[in-house]
Short mmCIF file of N, CA and C in Angstrom, two decimals:
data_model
loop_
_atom_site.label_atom_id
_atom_site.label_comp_id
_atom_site.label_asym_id
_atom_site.label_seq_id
_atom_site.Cartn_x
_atom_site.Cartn_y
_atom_site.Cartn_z
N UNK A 1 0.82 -1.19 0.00
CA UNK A 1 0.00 0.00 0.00
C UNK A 1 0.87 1.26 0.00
N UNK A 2 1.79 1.16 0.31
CA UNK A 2 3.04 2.55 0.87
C UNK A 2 3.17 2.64 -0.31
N UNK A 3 3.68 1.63 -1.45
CA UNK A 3 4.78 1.94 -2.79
C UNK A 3 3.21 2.24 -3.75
N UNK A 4 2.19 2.04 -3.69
CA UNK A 4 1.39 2.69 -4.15
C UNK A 4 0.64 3.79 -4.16
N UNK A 5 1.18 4.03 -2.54
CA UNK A 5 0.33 5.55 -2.36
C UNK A 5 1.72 6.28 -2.96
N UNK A 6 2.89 5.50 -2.62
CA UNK A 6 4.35 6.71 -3.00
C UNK A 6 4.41 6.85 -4.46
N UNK A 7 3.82 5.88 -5.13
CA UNK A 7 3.73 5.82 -7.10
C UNK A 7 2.64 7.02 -7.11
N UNK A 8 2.26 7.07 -6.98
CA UNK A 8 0.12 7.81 -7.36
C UNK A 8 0.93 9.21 -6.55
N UNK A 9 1.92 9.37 -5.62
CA UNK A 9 1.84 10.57 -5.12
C UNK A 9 3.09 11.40 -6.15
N UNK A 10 4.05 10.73 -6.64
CA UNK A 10 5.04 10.94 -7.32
C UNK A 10 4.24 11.32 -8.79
N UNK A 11 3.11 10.65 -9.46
CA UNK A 11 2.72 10.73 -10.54
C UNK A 11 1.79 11.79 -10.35
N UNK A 12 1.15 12.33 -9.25
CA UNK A 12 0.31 13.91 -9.01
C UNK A 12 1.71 14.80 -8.86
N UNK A 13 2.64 14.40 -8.65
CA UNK A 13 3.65 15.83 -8.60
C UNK A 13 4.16 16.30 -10.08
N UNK A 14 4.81 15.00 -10.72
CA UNK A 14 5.27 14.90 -12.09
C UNK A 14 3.86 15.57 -12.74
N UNK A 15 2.99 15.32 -12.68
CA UNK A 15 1.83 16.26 -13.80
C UNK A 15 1.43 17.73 -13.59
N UNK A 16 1.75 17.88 -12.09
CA UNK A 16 1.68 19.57 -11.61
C UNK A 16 2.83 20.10 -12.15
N UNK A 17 4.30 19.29 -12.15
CA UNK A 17 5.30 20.26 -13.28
C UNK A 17 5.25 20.01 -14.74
N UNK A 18 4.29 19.31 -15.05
CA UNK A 18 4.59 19.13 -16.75
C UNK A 18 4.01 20.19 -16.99
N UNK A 19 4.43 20.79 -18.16
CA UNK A 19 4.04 21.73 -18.70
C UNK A 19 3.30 21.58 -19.82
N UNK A 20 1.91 22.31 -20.36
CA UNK A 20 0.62 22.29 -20.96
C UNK A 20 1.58 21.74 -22.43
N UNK A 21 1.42 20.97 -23.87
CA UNK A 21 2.16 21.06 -24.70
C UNK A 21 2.42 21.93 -25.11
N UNK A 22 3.32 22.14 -26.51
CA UNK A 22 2.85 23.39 -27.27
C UNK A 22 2.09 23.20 -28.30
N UNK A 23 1.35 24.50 -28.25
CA UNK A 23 0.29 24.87 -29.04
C UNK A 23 0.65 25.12 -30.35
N UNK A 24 -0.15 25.52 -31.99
CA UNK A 24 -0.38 26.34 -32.62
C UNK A 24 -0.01 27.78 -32.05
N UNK A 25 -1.05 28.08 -31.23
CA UNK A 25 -1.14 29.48 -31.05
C UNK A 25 0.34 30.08 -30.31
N UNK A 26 1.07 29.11 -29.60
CA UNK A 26 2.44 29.02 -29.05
C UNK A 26 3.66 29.36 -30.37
N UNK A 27 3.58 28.74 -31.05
CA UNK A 27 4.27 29.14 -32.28
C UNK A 27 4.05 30.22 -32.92
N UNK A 28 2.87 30.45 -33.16
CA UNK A 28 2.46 31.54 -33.86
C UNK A 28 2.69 32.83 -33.23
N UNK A 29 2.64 32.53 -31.83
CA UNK A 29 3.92 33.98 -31.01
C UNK A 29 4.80 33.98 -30.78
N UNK A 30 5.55 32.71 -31.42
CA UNK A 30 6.87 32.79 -31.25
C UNK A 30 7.52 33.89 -32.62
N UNK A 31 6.76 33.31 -33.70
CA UNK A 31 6.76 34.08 -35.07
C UNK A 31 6.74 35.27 -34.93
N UNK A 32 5.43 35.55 -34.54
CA UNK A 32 5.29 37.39 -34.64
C UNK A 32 5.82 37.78 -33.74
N UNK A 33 6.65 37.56 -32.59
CA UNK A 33 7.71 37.94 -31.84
C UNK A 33 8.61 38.50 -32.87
N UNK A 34 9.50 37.46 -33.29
CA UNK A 34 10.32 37.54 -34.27
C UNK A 34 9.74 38.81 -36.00
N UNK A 35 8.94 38.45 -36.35
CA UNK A 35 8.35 39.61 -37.18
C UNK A 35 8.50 41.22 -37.10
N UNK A 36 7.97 41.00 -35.30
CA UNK A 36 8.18 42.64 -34.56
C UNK A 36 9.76 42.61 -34.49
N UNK A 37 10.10 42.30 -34.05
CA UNK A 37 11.63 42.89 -34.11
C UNK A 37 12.33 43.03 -35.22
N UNK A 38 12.07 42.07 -36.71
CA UNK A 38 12.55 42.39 -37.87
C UNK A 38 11.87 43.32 -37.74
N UNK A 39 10.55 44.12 -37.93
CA UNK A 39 10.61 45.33 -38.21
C UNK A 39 10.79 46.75 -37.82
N UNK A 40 11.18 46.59 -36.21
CA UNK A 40 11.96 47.37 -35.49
C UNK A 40 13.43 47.44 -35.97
N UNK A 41 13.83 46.37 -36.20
CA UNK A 41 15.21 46.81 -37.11
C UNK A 41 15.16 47.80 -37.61
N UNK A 42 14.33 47.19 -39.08
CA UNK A 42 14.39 47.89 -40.49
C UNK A 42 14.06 49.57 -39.93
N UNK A 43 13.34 49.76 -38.79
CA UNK A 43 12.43 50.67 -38.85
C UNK A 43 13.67 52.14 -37.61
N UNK A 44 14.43 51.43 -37.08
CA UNK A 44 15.12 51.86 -35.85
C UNK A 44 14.46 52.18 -34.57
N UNK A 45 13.42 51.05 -34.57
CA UNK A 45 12.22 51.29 -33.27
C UNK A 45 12.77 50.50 -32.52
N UNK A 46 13.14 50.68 -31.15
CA UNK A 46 13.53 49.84 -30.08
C UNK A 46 11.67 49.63 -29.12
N UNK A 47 10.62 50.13 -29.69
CA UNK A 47 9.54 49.50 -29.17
C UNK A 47 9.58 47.74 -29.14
N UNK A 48 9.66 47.20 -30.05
CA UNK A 48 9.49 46.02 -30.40
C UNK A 48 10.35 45.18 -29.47
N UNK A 49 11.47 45.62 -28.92
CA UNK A 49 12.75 45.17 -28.60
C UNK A 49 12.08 45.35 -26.91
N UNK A 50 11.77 46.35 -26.63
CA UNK A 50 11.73 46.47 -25.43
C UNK A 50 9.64 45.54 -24.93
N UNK A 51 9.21 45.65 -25.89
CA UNK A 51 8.07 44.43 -25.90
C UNK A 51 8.28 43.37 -25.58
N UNK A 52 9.12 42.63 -26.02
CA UNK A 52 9.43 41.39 -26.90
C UNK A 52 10.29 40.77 -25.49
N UNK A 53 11.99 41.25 -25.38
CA UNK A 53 12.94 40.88 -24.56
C UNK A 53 13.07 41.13 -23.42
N UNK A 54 13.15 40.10 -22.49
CA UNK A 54 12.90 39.88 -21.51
C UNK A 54 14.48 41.04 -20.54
N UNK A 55 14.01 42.08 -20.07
CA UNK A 55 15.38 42.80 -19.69
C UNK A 55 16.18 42.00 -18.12
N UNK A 56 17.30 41.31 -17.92
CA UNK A 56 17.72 41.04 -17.00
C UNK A 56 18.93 41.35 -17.27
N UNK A 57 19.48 41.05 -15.68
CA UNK A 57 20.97 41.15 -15.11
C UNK A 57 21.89 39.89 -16.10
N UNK A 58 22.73 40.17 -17.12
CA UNK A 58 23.36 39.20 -17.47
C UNK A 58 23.08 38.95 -19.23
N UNK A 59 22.28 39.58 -19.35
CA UNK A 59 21.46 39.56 -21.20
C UNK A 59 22.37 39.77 -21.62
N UNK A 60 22.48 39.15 -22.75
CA UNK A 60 23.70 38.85 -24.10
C UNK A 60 23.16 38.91 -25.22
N UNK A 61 23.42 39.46 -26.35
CA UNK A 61 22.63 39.43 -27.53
C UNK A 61 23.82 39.63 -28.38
N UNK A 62 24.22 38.72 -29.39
CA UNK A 62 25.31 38.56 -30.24
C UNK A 62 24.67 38.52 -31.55
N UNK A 63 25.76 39.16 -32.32
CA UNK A 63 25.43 39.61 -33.92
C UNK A 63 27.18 40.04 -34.43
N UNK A 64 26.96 38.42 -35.10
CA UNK A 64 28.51 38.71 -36.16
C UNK A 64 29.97 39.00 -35.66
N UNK A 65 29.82 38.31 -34.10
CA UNK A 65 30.70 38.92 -33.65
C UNK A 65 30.94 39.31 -32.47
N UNK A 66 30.26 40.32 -32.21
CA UNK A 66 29.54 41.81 -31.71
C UNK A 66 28.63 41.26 -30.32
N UNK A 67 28.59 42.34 -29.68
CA UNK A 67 27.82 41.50 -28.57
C UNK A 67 27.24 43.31 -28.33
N UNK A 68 25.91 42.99 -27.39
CA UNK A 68 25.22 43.92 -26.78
C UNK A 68 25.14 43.33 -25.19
N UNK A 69 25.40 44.01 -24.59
CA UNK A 69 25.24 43.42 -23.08
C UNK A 69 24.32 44.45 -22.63
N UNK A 70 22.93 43.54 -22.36
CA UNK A 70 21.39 43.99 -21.70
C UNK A 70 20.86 44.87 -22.68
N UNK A 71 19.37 45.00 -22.43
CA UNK A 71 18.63 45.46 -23.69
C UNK A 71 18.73 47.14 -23.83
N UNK A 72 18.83 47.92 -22.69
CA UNK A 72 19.05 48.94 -23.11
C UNK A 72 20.03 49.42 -24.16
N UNK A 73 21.43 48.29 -23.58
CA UNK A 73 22.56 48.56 -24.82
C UNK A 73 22.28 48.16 -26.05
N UNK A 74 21.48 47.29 -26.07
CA UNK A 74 20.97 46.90 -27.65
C UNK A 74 20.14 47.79 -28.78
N UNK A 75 19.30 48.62 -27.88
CA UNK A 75 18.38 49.29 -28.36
C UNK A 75 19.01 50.69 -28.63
N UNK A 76 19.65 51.12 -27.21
CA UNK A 76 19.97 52.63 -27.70
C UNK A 76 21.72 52.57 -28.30
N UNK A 77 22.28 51.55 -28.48
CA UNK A 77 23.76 51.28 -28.88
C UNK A 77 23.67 50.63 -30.51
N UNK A 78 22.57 49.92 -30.93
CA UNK A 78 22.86 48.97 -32.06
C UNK A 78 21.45 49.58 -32.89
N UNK A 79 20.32 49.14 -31.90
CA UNK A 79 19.44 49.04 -32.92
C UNK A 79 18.66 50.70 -33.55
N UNK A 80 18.67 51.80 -32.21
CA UNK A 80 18.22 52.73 -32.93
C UNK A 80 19.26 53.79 -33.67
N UNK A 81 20.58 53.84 -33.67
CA UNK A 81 21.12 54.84 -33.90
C UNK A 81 21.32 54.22 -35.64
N UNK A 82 21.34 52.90 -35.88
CA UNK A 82 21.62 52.19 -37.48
C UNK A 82 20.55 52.79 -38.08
N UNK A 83 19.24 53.36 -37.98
CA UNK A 83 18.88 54.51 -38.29
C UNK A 83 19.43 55.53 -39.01
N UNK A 84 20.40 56.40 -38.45
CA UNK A 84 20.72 57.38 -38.86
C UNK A 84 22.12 57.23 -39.50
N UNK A 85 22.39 55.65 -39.46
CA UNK A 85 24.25 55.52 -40.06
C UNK A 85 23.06 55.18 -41.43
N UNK A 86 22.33 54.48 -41.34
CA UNK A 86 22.15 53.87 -42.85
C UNK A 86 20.88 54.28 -43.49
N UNK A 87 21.67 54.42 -45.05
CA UNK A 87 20.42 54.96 -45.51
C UNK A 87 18.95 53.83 -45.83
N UNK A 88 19.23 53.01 -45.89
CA UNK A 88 18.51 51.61 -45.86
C UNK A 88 19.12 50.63 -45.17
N UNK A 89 17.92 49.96 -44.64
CA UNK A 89 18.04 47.94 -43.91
C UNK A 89 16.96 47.55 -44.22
N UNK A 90 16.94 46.61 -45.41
CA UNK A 90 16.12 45.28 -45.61
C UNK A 90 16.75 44.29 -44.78
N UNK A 91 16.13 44.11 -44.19
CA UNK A 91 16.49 42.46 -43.45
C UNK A 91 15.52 41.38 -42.96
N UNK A 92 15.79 40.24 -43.87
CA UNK A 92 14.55 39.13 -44.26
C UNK A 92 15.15 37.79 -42.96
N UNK A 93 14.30 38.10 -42.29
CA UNK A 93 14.12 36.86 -41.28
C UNK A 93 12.95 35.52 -42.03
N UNK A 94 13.81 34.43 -42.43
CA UNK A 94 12.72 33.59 -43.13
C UNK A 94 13.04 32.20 -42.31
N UNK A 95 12.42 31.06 -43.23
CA UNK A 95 12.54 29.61 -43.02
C UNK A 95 12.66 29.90 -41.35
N UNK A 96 11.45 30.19 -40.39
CA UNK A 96 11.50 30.75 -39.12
C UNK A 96 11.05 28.65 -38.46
N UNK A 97 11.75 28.00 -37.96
CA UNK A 97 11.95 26.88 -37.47
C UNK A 97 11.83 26.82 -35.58
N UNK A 98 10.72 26.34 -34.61
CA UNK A 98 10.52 26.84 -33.88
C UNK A 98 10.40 25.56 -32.85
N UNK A 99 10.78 25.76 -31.89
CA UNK A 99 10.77 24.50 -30.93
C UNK A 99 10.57 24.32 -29.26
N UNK A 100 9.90 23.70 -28.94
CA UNK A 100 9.28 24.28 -27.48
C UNK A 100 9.10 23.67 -26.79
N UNK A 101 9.52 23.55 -25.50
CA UNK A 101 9.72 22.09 -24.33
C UNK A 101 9.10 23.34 -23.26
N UNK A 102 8.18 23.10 -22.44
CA UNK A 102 7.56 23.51 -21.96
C UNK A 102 7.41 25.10 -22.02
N UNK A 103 7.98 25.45 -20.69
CA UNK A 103 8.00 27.13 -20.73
C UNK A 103 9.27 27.54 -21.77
N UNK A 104 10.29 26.99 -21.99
CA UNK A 104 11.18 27.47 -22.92
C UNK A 104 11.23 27.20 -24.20
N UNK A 105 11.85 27.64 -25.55
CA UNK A 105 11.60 27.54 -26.68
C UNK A 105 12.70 27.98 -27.75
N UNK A 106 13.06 27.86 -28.64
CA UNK A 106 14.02 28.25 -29.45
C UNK A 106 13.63 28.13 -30.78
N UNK A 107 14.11 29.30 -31.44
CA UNK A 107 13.55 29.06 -33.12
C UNK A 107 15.37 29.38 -33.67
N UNK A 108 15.53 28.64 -35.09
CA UNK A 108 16.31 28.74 -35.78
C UNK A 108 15.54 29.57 -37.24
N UNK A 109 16.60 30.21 -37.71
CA UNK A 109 16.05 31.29 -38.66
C UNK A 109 17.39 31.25 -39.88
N UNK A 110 16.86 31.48 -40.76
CA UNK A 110 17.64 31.85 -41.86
C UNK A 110 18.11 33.67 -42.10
N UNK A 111 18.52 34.56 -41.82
CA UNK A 111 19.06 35.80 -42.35
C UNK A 111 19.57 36.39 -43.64
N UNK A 112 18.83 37.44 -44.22
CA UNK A 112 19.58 37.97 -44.91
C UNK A 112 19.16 39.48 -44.77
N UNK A 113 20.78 40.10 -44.64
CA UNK A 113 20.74 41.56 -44.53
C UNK A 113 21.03 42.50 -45.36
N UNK A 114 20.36 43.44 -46.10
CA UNK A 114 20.75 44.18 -46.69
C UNK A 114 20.67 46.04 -46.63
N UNK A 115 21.95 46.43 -46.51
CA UNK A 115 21.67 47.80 -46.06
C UNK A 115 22.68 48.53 -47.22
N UNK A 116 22.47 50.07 -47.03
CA UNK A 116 23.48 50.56 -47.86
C UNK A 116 23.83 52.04 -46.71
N UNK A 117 25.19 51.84 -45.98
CA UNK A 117 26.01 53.16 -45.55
C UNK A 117 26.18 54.41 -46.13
N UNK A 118 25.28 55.09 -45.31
CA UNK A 118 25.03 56.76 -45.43
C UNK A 118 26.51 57.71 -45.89
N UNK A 119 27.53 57.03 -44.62
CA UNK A 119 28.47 57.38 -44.94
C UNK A 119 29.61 56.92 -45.65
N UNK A 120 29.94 57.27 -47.20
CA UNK A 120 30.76 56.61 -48.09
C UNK A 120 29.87 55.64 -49.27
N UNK A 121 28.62 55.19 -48.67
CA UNK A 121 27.67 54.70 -49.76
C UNK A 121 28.22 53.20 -49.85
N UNK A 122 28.90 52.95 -48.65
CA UNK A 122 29.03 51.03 -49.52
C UNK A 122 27.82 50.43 -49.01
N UNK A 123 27.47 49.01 -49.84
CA UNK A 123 26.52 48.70 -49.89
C UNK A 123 26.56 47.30 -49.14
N UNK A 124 26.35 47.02 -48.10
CA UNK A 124 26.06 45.27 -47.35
C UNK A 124 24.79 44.43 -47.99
N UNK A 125 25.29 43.29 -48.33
CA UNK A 125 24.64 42.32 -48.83
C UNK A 125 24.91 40.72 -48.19
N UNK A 126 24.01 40.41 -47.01
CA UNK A 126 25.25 39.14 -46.52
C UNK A 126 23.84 38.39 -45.54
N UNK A 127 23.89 36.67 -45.93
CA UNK A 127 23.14 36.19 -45.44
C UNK A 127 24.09 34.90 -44.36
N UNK A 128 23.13 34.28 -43.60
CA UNK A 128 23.54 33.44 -42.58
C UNK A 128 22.92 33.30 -41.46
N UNK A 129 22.18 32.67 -40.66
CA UNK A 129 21.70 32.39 -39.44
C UNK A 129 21.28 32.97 -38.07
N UNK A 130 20.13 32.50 -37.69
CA UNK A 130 20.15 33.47 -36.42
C UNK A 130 19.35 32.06 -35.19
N UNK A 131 19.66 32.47 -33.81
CA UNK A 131 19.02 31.32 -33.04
C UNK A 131 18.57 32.64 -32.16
N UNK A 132 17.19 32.16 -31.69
CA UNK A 132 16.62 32.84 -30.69
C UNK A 132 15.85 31.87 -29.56
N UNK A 133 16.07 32.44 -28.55
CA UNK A 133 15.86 31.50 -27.59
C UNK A 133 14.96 32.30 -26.36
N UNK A 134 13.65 31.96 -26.13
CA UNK A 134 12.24 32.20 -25.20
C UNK A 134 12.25 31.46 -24.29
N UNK A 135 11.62 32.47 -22.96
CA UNK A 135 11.12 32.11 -21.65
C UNK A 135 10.15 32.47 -21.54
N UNK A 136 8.55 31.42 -21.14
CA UNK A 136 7.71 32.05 -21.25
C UNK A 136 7.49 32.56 -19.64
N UNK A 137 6.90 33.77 -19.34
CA UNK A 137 6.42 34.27 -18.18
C UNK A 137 5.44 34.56 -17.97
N UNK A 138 4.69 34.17 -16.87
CA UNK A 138 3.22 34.72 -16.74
C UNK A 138 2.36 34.65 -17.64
N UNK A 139 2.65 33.96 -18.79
CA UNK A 139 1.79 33.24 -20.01
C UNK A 139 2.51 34.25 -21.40
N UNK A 140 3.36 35.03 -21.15
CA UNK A 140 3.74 35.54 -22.50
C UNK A 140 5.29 34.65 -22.76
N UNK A 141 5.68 34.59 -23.78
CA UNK A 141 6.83 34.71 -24.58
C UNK A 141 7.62 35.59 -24.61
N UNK A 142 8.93 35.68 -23.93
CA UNK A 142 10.24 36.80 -23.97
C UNK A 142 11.41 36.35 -24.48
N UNK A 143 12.12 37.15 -25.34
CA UNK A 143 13.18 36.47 -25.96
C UNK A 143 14.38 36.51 -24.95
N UNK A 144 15.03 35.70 -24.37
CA UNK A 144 15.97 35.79 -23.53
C UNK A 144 17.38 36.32 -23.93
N UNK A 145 17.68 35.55 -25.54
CA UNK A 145 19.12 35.28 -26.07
C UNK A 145 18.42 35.37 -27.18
N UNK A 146 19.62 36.11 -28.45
CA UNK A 146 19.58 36.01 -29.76
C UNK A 146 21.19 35.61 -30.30
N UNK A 147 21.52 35.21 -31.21
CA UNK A 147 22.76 34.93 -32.02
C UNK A 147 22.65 34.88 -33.62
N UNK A 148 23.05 35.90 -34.09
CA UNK A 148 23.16 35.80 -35.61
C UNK A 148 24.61 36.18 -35.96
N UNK A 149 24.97 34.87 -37.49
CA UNK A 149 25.99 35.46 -37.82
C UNK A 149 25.44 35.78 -39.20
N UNK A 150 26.38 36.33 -39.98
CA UNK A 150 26.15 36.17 -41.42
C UNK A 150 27.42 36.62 -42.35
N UNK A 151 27.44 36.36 -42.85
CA UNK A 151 28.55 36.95 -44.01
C UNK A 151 28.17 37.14 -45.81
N UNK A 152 29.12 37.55 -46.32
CA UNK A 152 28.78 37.74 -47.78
C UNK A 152 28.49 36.24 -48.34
N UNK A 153 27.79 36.22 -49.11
CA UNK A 153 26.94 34.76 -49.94
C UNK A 153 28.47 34.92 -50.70
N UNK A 154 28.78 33.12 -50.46
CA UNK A 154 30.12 32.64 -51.30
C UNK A 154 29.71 32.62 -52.72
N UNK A 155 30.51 32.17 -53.54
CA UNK A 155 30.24 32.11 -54.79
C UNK A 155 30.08 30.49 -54.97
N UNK A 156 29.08 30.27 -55.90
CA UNK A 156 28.58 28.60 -55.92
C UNK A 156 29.70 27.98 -56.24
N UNK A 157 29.56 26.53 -56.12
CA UNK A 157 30.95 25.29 -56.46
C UNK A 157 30.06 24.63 -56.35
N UNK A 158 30.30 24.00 -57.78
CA UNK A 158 29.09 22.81 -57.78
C UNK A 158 29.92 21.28 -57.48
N UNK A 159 31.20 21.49 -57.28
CA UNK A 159 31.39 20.32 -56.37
C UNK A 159 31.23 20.11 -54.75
N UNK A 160 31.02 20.87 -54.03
CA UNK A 160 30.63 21.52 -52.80
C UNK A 160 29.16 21.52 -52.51
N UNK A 161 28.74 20.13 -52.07
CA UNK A 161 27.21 20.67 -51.35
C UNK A 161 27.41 20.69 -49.59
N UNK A 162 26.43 21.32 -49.29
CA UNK A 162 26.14 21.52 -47.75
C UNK A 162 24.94 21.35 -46.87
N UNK A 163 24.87 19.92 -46.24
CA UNK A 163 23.80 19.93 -45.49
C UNK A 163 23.83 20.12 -44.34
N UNK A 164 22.12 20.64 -43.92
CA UNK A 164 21.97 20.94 -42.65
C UNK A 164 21.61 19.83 -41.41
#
């Protein structure tokens, strides 16, 4: 009777921490998460950024390199002043790949950036990857961590394939 009340009491604890699956509608904010901030890019709106990312002690946000440490530095250091360096940013967040174990979540993304420098007029053209990684809180979605690299598109070799 003990190892059955201790099974049945272990199996009411294990279901109070499982977490609900994920949803449709779970993905689909993981997406337009990601949407809003491509267009806070393009746009030099740190609204989206400060919506979206979750602000703590310790935030890292890497790009090519480059790092932003916590969201204020991201927003008023990277994302709104590229605004006024560039005269354009297209930048296509696609093939958005999304994955979700309870409250946490991660999407893999494809990148491509394209801008052209105000000053001197050169022109960036360069695709490559991005990982974003969610905590959900209090029932929303916050992006915790981002990582994108990218570089200039190589030139084809058709003896050279590459899988993912």
């Amino acid at each position: 009777m003990i190892k059955q009340t201790t099974a049945v009491a272990l199996a009411l604890v294990a279901a109070a921490f499982a977490s609900a699956p994920a949803s449709a509608d779970d993905r689909q904010s993981l997406v337009q998460i990601i949407n809003a901030i491509e267009a806070g890019w393009e746009s030099g709106d740190g609204t989206p950024f400060l919506n979206h990312f979750l602000d703590f002690p310790g935030a890292r946000y890497i790009e090519s390199g480059g790092q932003n440490e916590g969201l204020d530095d991201l927003v008023t250091h990277h994302v709104e002043p590229e605004k006024d360096a560039l005269e354009y940013l297209k930048l296509d967040i696609s093939k958005i790949e999304t994955h979700i174990e309870g409250d946490f979540a991660w999407a893999i993304t494809d990148v491509r950036v394209q801008a052209k420098i105000r000053d001197g007029g050169r022109e960036i053209d360069r695709t490559g990857y991005g990982t974003w990684l969610f905590r959900r809180l209090d029932g929303q979605w916050k992006v915790i961590h981002t990582h994108s690299s990218s570089r200039a598109p190589r030139k084809s070799n058709p003896d050279h394939t590459h899988k993912h």
